[in-house]
Structure formats: structure tokens, C-alpha cells
Short mmCIF file of C-alpha atoms in Angstrom, two decimals:
data_model
loop_
_atom_site.label_atom_id
_atom_site.label_comp_id
_atom_site.label_asym_id
_atom_site.label_seq_id
_atom_site.Cartn_x
_atom_site.Cartn_y
_atom_site.Cartn_z
CA GLU A 1 72.64 108.83 166.14
CA ASN A 2 71.72 112.73 164.04
CA ARG A 3 69.64 114.41 161.60
CA ALA A 4 69.01 117.25 159.08
CA VAL A 5 66.10 117.80 158.41
CA ALA A 6 64.19 120.66 156.30
CA THR A 7 61.19 121.27 153.83
CA ASN A 8 62.95 121.88 150.73
CA SER A 9 66.55 121.02 150.93
CA SER A 10 68.46 119.44 153.39
CA GLY A 11 71.78 117.65 153.54
CA GLY A 12 74.51 116.74 156.52
CA GLY A 13 73.35 115.00 159.12
CA ALA A 14 76.17 114.88 161.30
CA ILE A 15 78.32 117.06 159.26
CA TYR A 16 78.34 119.96 156.93
CA MET A 17 81.06 121.52 154.95
CA GLN A 18 81.64 124.50 152.88
CA ASP A 19 84.48 126.16 151.84
CA GLY A 20 87.70 123.92 154.16
CA SER A 21 88.88 121.35 154.10
CA LEU A 22 88.42 118.66 156.74
CA THR A 23 90.23 115.52 158.23
CA ILE A 24 88.48 112.14 159.28
CA LYS A 25 90.27 109.59 160.88
CA ALA A 26 89.15 105.91 162.74
CA SER A 27 86.06 107.43 163.72
CA THR A 28 82.42 105.94 163.07
CA PHE A 29 79.16 107.25 161.10
CA LYS A 30 76.65 105.23 161.82
CA SER A 31 72.21 106.01 161.31
CA ASN A 32 72.86 109.60 160.67
CA LYS A 33 69.07 111.02 158.61
CA ALA A 34 68.50 113.89 155.83
CA THR A 35 64.93 114.76 154.64
CA GLY A 36 64.24 116.56 152.75
CA LYS A 37 62.42 117.32 149.24
CA THR A 38 65.54 116.67 148.12
CA ALA A 39 68.20 115.05 151.15
CA LEU A 40 71.87 115.62 149.83
CA GLY A 41 74.01 113.25 152.21
CA GLY A 42 73.18 111.32 155.05
CA ALA A 43 76.58 111.63 156.79
CA ILE A 44 78.74 114.32 155.58
CA LYS A 45 77.67 117.10 152.68
CA GLY A 46 80.53 119.02 151.53
CA ILE A 47 80.81 122.32 149.18
CA TYR A 48 83.76 123.81 147.84
CA GLY A 49 86.52 122.08 149.64
CA ASN A 50 88.34 119.42 150.37
CA LEU A 51 87.32 115.93 152.28
CA VAL A 52 90.10 113.13 153.81
CA VAL A 53 88.89 109.96 155.16
CA THR A 54 90.69 107.47 156.84
CA SER A 55 89.69 103.99 158.86
CA THR A 56 86.03 104.52 158.83
CA ASN A 57 83.10 103.42 159.45
CA PHE A 58 79.84 104.55 157.11
CA LYS A 59 76.69 102.37 158.12
CA ASP A 60 73.40 102.65 157.62
CA ASN A 61 73.42 106.89 157.38
CA VAL A 62 70.21 107.68 155.30
CA VAL A 63 69.10 110.70 152.42
CA ASN A 64 65.10 110.37 152.11
CA GLY A 65 63.72 112.37 149.93
CA THR A 66 60.48 113.64 148.96
CA ASP A 67 61.33 113.72 145.64
CA TYR A 68 65.39 113.33 145.25
CA GLY A 69 67.76 111.44 147.85
CA ILE A 70 71.60 111.15 146.94
CA GLY A 71 74.18 110.38 148.66
CA GLY A 72 73.48 108.07 151.59
CA ALA A 73 76.62 108.57 153.20
CA ILE A 74 78.45 111.31 150.89
CA ASN A 75 77.54 113.79 148.85
CA SER A 76 80.14 116.28 147.46
CA LEU A 77 80.04 119.24 145.25
CA ALA A 78 82.65 120.64 143.83
CA THR A 79 85.03 118.69 147.31
CA GLY A 80 87.46 116.63 146.49
CA VAL A 81 87.53 113.44 148.08
CA TYR A 82 89.95 111.12 149.53
CA LEU A 83 89.10 107.40 151.19
CA ASN A 84 91.36 105.46 152.65
CA LEU A 85 91.01 102.15 153.91
CA SER A 86 87.25 102.94 154.97
CA THR A 87 84.09 101.03 155.09
CA ILE A 88 81.07 102.24 153.45
CA GLU A 89 77.53 100.11 154.03
CA SER A 90 74.29 99.16 154.52
CA ASN A 91 73.84 103.17 153.29
CA LYS A 92 70.75 104.30 151.30
CA ALA A 93 69.10 106.80 149.62
CA TYR A 94 65.47 107.12 148.78
CA GLY A 95 63.17 109.41 146.24
CA GLY A 96 60.29 109.66 145.78
CA VAL A 97 60.77 110.67 142.34
CA THR A 98 64.86 109.50 141.73
CA SER A 99 67.65 108.48 144.14
CA ALA A 100 71.02 108.18 143.44
CA ALA A 101 74.30 106.80 144.70
CA GLY A 102 72.67 105.19 148.19
CA ALA A 103 76.96 105.89 149.40
CA LEU A 104 78.09 108.07 147.33
CA TYR A 105 77.55 111.13 144.71
CA THR A 106 80.10 113.81 143.64
CA GLN A 107 79.68 116.05 141.19
CA TYR A 108 82.99 118.71 139.80
CA ALA A 109 84.97 116.79 141.98
CA ALA A 110 87.71 114.70 141.71
CA VAL A 111 88.33 111.38 143.78
CA MET A 112 91.02 108.97 144.74
CA ALA A 113 88.95 105.75 146.75
CA TYR A 114 91.56 103.60 148.00
CA SER A 115 91.50 99.81 149.54
CA SER A 116 87.90 100.29 150.54
CA VAL A 117 84.79 98.29 150.91
CA PHE A 118 81.46 99.33 150.08
CA LYS A 119 78.63 96.25 151.09
CA ASP A 120 75.34 96.08 151.15
CA ASN A 121 74.70 100.36 149.67
CA LEU A 122 70.79 100.48 148.31
CA ALA A 123 69.43 103.89 145.96
CA GLN A 124 65.81 103.07 145.58
CA SER A 125 63.61 104.99 143.87
CA LYS A 126 60.74 104.78 140.58
CA THR A 127 64.18 105.83 138.81
CA VAL A 128 67.81 104.61 140.18
CA MET A 129 70.90 106.04 138.70
CA GLY A 130 74.17 104.42 140.90
CA GLY A 131 72.87 101.89 143.40
CA THR A 132 76.69 103.13 145.59
CA ILE A 133 78.44 106.31 143.55
CA GLN A 134 77.61 108.17 140.81
CA GLY A 135 80.06 110.75 139.51
CA TYR A 136 78.06 113.26 138.03
CA TYR A 137 81.78 115.75 135.57
CA ALA A 138 84.07 114.45 138.24
CA PHE A 139 86.92 112.86 137.98
CA SER A 140 87.34 109.94 140.25
CA ASN A 141 90.02 106.60 140.60
CA TYR A 142 89.80 103.00 142.72
CA VAL A 143 92.17 100.97 143.63
CA ASN A 144 92.12 98.14 145.26
CA CYS A 145 88.60 99.12 146.05
CA THR A 146 85.74 95.56 146.97
CA PHE A 147 81.81 96.57 146.53
CA THR A 148 79.69 93.36 147.33
CA LYS A 149 76.19 93.31 146.68
CA ASN A 150 75.19 96.69 146.83
CA MET A 151 71.87 97.44 144.81
CA ALA A 152 69.97 100.18 142.55
CA LYS A 153 66.37 99.10 142.37
CA ALA A 154 63.86 100.98 140.42
CA THR A 155 59.91 100.72 141.58
CA ALA A 156 58.49 102.27 137.60
CA THR A 157 61.19 103.06 134.74
CA ASN A 158 64.86 102.38 135.06
CA SER A 159 67.71 101.14 137.10
CA PHE A 160 71.33 102.21 135.57
CA GLY A 161 74.53 100.75 137.22
CA GLY A 162 73.71 99.14 141.04
CA VAL A 163 77.26 100.34 142.14
CA ILE A 164 79.01 102.98 139.66
CA TYR A 165 76.69 105.37 137.69
CA TYR A 166 79.30 107.74 135.97
CA GLU A 167 77.52 111.06 133.85
CA LEU A 168 81.26 112.34 132.10
CA GLY A 169 84.31 113.35 132.95
CA ASN A 170 86.86 110.66 134.11
CA LEU A 171 86.86 107.28 135.26
CA THR A 172 89.66 104.55 136.56
CA VAL A 173 88.48 101.42 138.83
CA SER A 174 91.90 99.14 139.02
CA SER A 175 92.67 96.33 141.26
CA CYS A 176 88.44 96.08 142.26
CA ARG A 177 86.48 93.61 143.10
CA PHE A 178 82.83 93.76 141.75
CA ASN A 179 80.82 90.71 143.63
CA MET A 180 77.22 89.70 144.05
CA ASN A 181 76.04 93.61 142.60
CA GLU A 182 72.20 94.15 140.91
CA ALA A 183 69.96 97.41 139.15
CA ASN A 184 67.32 95.53 139.49
CA SER A 185 63.78 96.89 137.48
CA ALA A 186 60.34 96.62 136.61
CA ASN A 187 61.55 98.09 133.05
CA VAL A 188 64.84 99.02 132.24
CA SER A 189 68.15 97.68 134.02
CA ILE A 190 71.86 98.50 132.14
CA GLY A 191 74.53 97.17 134.51
CA ALA A 192 75.11 95.50 137.56
CA GLY A 193 78.61 97.21 138.23
CA ILE A 194 78.44 99.69 136.03
CA TYR A 195 77.68 102.18 133.81
CA ALA A 196 79.65 105.21 131.99
CA HIS A 197 78.61 107.53 129.90
CA ALA A 198 82.81 109.10 130.46
CA ASN A 199 86.49 108.07 129.61
CA THR A 200 86.59 104.93 131.90
CA THR A 201 89.52 102.97 132.60
CA ILE A 202 89.41 99.16 133.94
CA TYR A 203 92.41 97.06 134.42
CA HIS A 204 93.22 94.18 136.16
CA CYS A 205 89.88 93.87 138.24
CA ASP A 206 87.16 90.78 138.73
CA PHE A 207 83.62 91.22 138.60
CA MET A 208 82.03 88.29 139.16
CA LYS A 209 78.13 86.92 139.09
CA ASN A 210 76.86 90.87 139.36
CA LYS A 211 73.06 90.31 137.86
CA VAL A 212 70.68 93.23 135.99
CA SER A 213 67.11 92.26 136.62
CA GLY A 214 63.74 93.09 134.19
CA LYS A 215 62.31 93.68 131.10
CA ASN A 216 64.35 95.48 128.72
CA ILE A 217 67.59 94.64 130.59
CA GLY A 218 71.76 94.55 129.68
CA GLY A 219 75.36 93.99 130.25
CA GLY A 220 75.26 92.06 133.93
CA ALA A 221 78.83 93.62 134.70
CA ILE A 222 79.30 96.28 132.73
CA ALA A 223 77.14 99.15 130.39
CA ASN A 224 79.80 101.09 128.28
CA LEU A 225 77.55 104.79 126.29
CA ALA A 226 81.08 106.22 126.00
CA ASN A 227 85.22 105.87 125.74
CA MET A 228 85.75 102.53 127.31
CA THR A 229 88.99 100.02 127.48
CA VAL A 230 89.20 97.14 129.82
CA THR A 231 92.40 95.75 130.50
CA LYS A 232 93.32 91.90 132.11
CA THR A 233 90.03 92.11 133.94
CA ASN A 234 88.02 88.44 134.80
CA PHE A 235 84.35 88.58 133.94
CA ILE A 236 82.10 85.44 135.47
CA ASP A 237 78.98 83.86 135.89
CA ASN A 238 77.24 87.72 135.52
CA ASN A 239 74.33 87.38 133.74
CA ALA A 240 72.28 90.26 132.07
CA THR A 241 69.58 87.46 129.87
CA ASN A 242 68.84 89.88 127.69
CA ALA A 243 71.62 91.47 126.15
CA GLY A 244 75.75 90.74 127.19
CA ASN A 245 76.25 88.58 130.53
CA ALA A 246 79.26 90.81 130.92
CA ILE A 247 79.57 93.56 128.79
CA THR A 248 76.78 95.90 126.97
CA ALA A 249 78.07 98.90 124.53
#
């Protein structure tokens, strides 16, 4: 158990990486924590570099920001992320104002994730953007990944994307499974699986028993606000009540 603590901004409870390349194999990151006004990356924070992770487990890592908590396990700024055969489980992002990405946050970077499991991750705050993953001006490809029981939980305003929140850039999701994920809010909840305001391609995926809950809700599986193509994908027992049990666009 390692901690990064600061009054203003902190990150990388276990590893802080800048201007370099890091390869991690067959490792475990457990119960690492970053706290401060802005907390970024409970286990790893990367700035300008490349991160390669294979056969590794991230569990119970936490960011807890008095204002912002982003990236419960990994926070990447202009750091390319390659993730393969790994498990990202029960990581959490808490923020006094806003939280995002209970597992993985990427900005100005490329992400390639293969055959990995994201389960029981949580982002919780007044406003939440991505219970598991947030991408901003990123270029990401998720292949043969499983997303199960992840949650975006907003205590006051809006909850966007129980699993993925994506703003600008390109997102491709193929041969992935989204099961029993949730976007929950006291006010607006949209997109239990994916909330996308980016160029998005979804191919050969399964969305099962995902739900949004709150006063104003939509997109039991997907909320699309930009350009999206969905092909050969199954939507089963997703729930939005008000608008779009499967997709809101």
C-alpha cells in the first residue's frame, strides 16, 4: 500500500512516470492511493511517455480529491497505454466536485487494450464522467474486453457513462461485453455502457442488463452525441425507463 499525498495536486500512488517508457509484466497494484485537491492516478500517473502493461492486476486503488478525483488506477496525460491480459477491479475515483474514470483516464494519447477485464470499478461525486474509463482527445481501441458491474454514481447533478465517457477523438470497441453496468444520479443519468461525444465504432459487442437510473435518464446501453457506427451488436435487457433502453442519440 503506497500513497501520494499533497495539499494541491497529487498523483501516482505507486508510480509517477514522466518523459519515459515503462513496461510492467505479471505484477499486482493493490490499495494504492492519491489524495489532494486534485488527485490523479491511484496507482500510476504518466505524463509524456509510453506505458505497456501485460498480465497485471489493479485492485482497490483509489483517488480521492477534495475537488477532483480522476483515474482510480491509471491517469495518462499524453502517455500511450498498451494493456493486455490484465484485470482492473474495484478501483475508485472520488471527488468533492467531480470524479471520472474509476479505472483509466487518458488525455491526448492512444490506448490499445486487449483481452482485459474491468469490473466493480466506481466513480462517485456530485458530477461523474465515466465510471470506469474517460477519454479526452484520445484515440482508443478496446478489443475482446469485458466490463462488468461498473458504476458512475452522481450524488447531486449528472452521471455520464457507467463504463466509458469519451469526449472528442476516436473510440473503437470490438468483440467486447458490457454486463450489468450502471449510471446513477439524483438528476440526469445517460449511457450505462458508453457515453460518446466522439467518432465511435462499435462492432460485434454484447450489451446485457445495463441500466441508468435517476430523474432524467436515457441510453440504457449507449448514449451517442456525435458520429457512431454500430454493427453486429446485441442489446439484451438494458433499461433506461424514459428514453432509449438500448441507445439514445
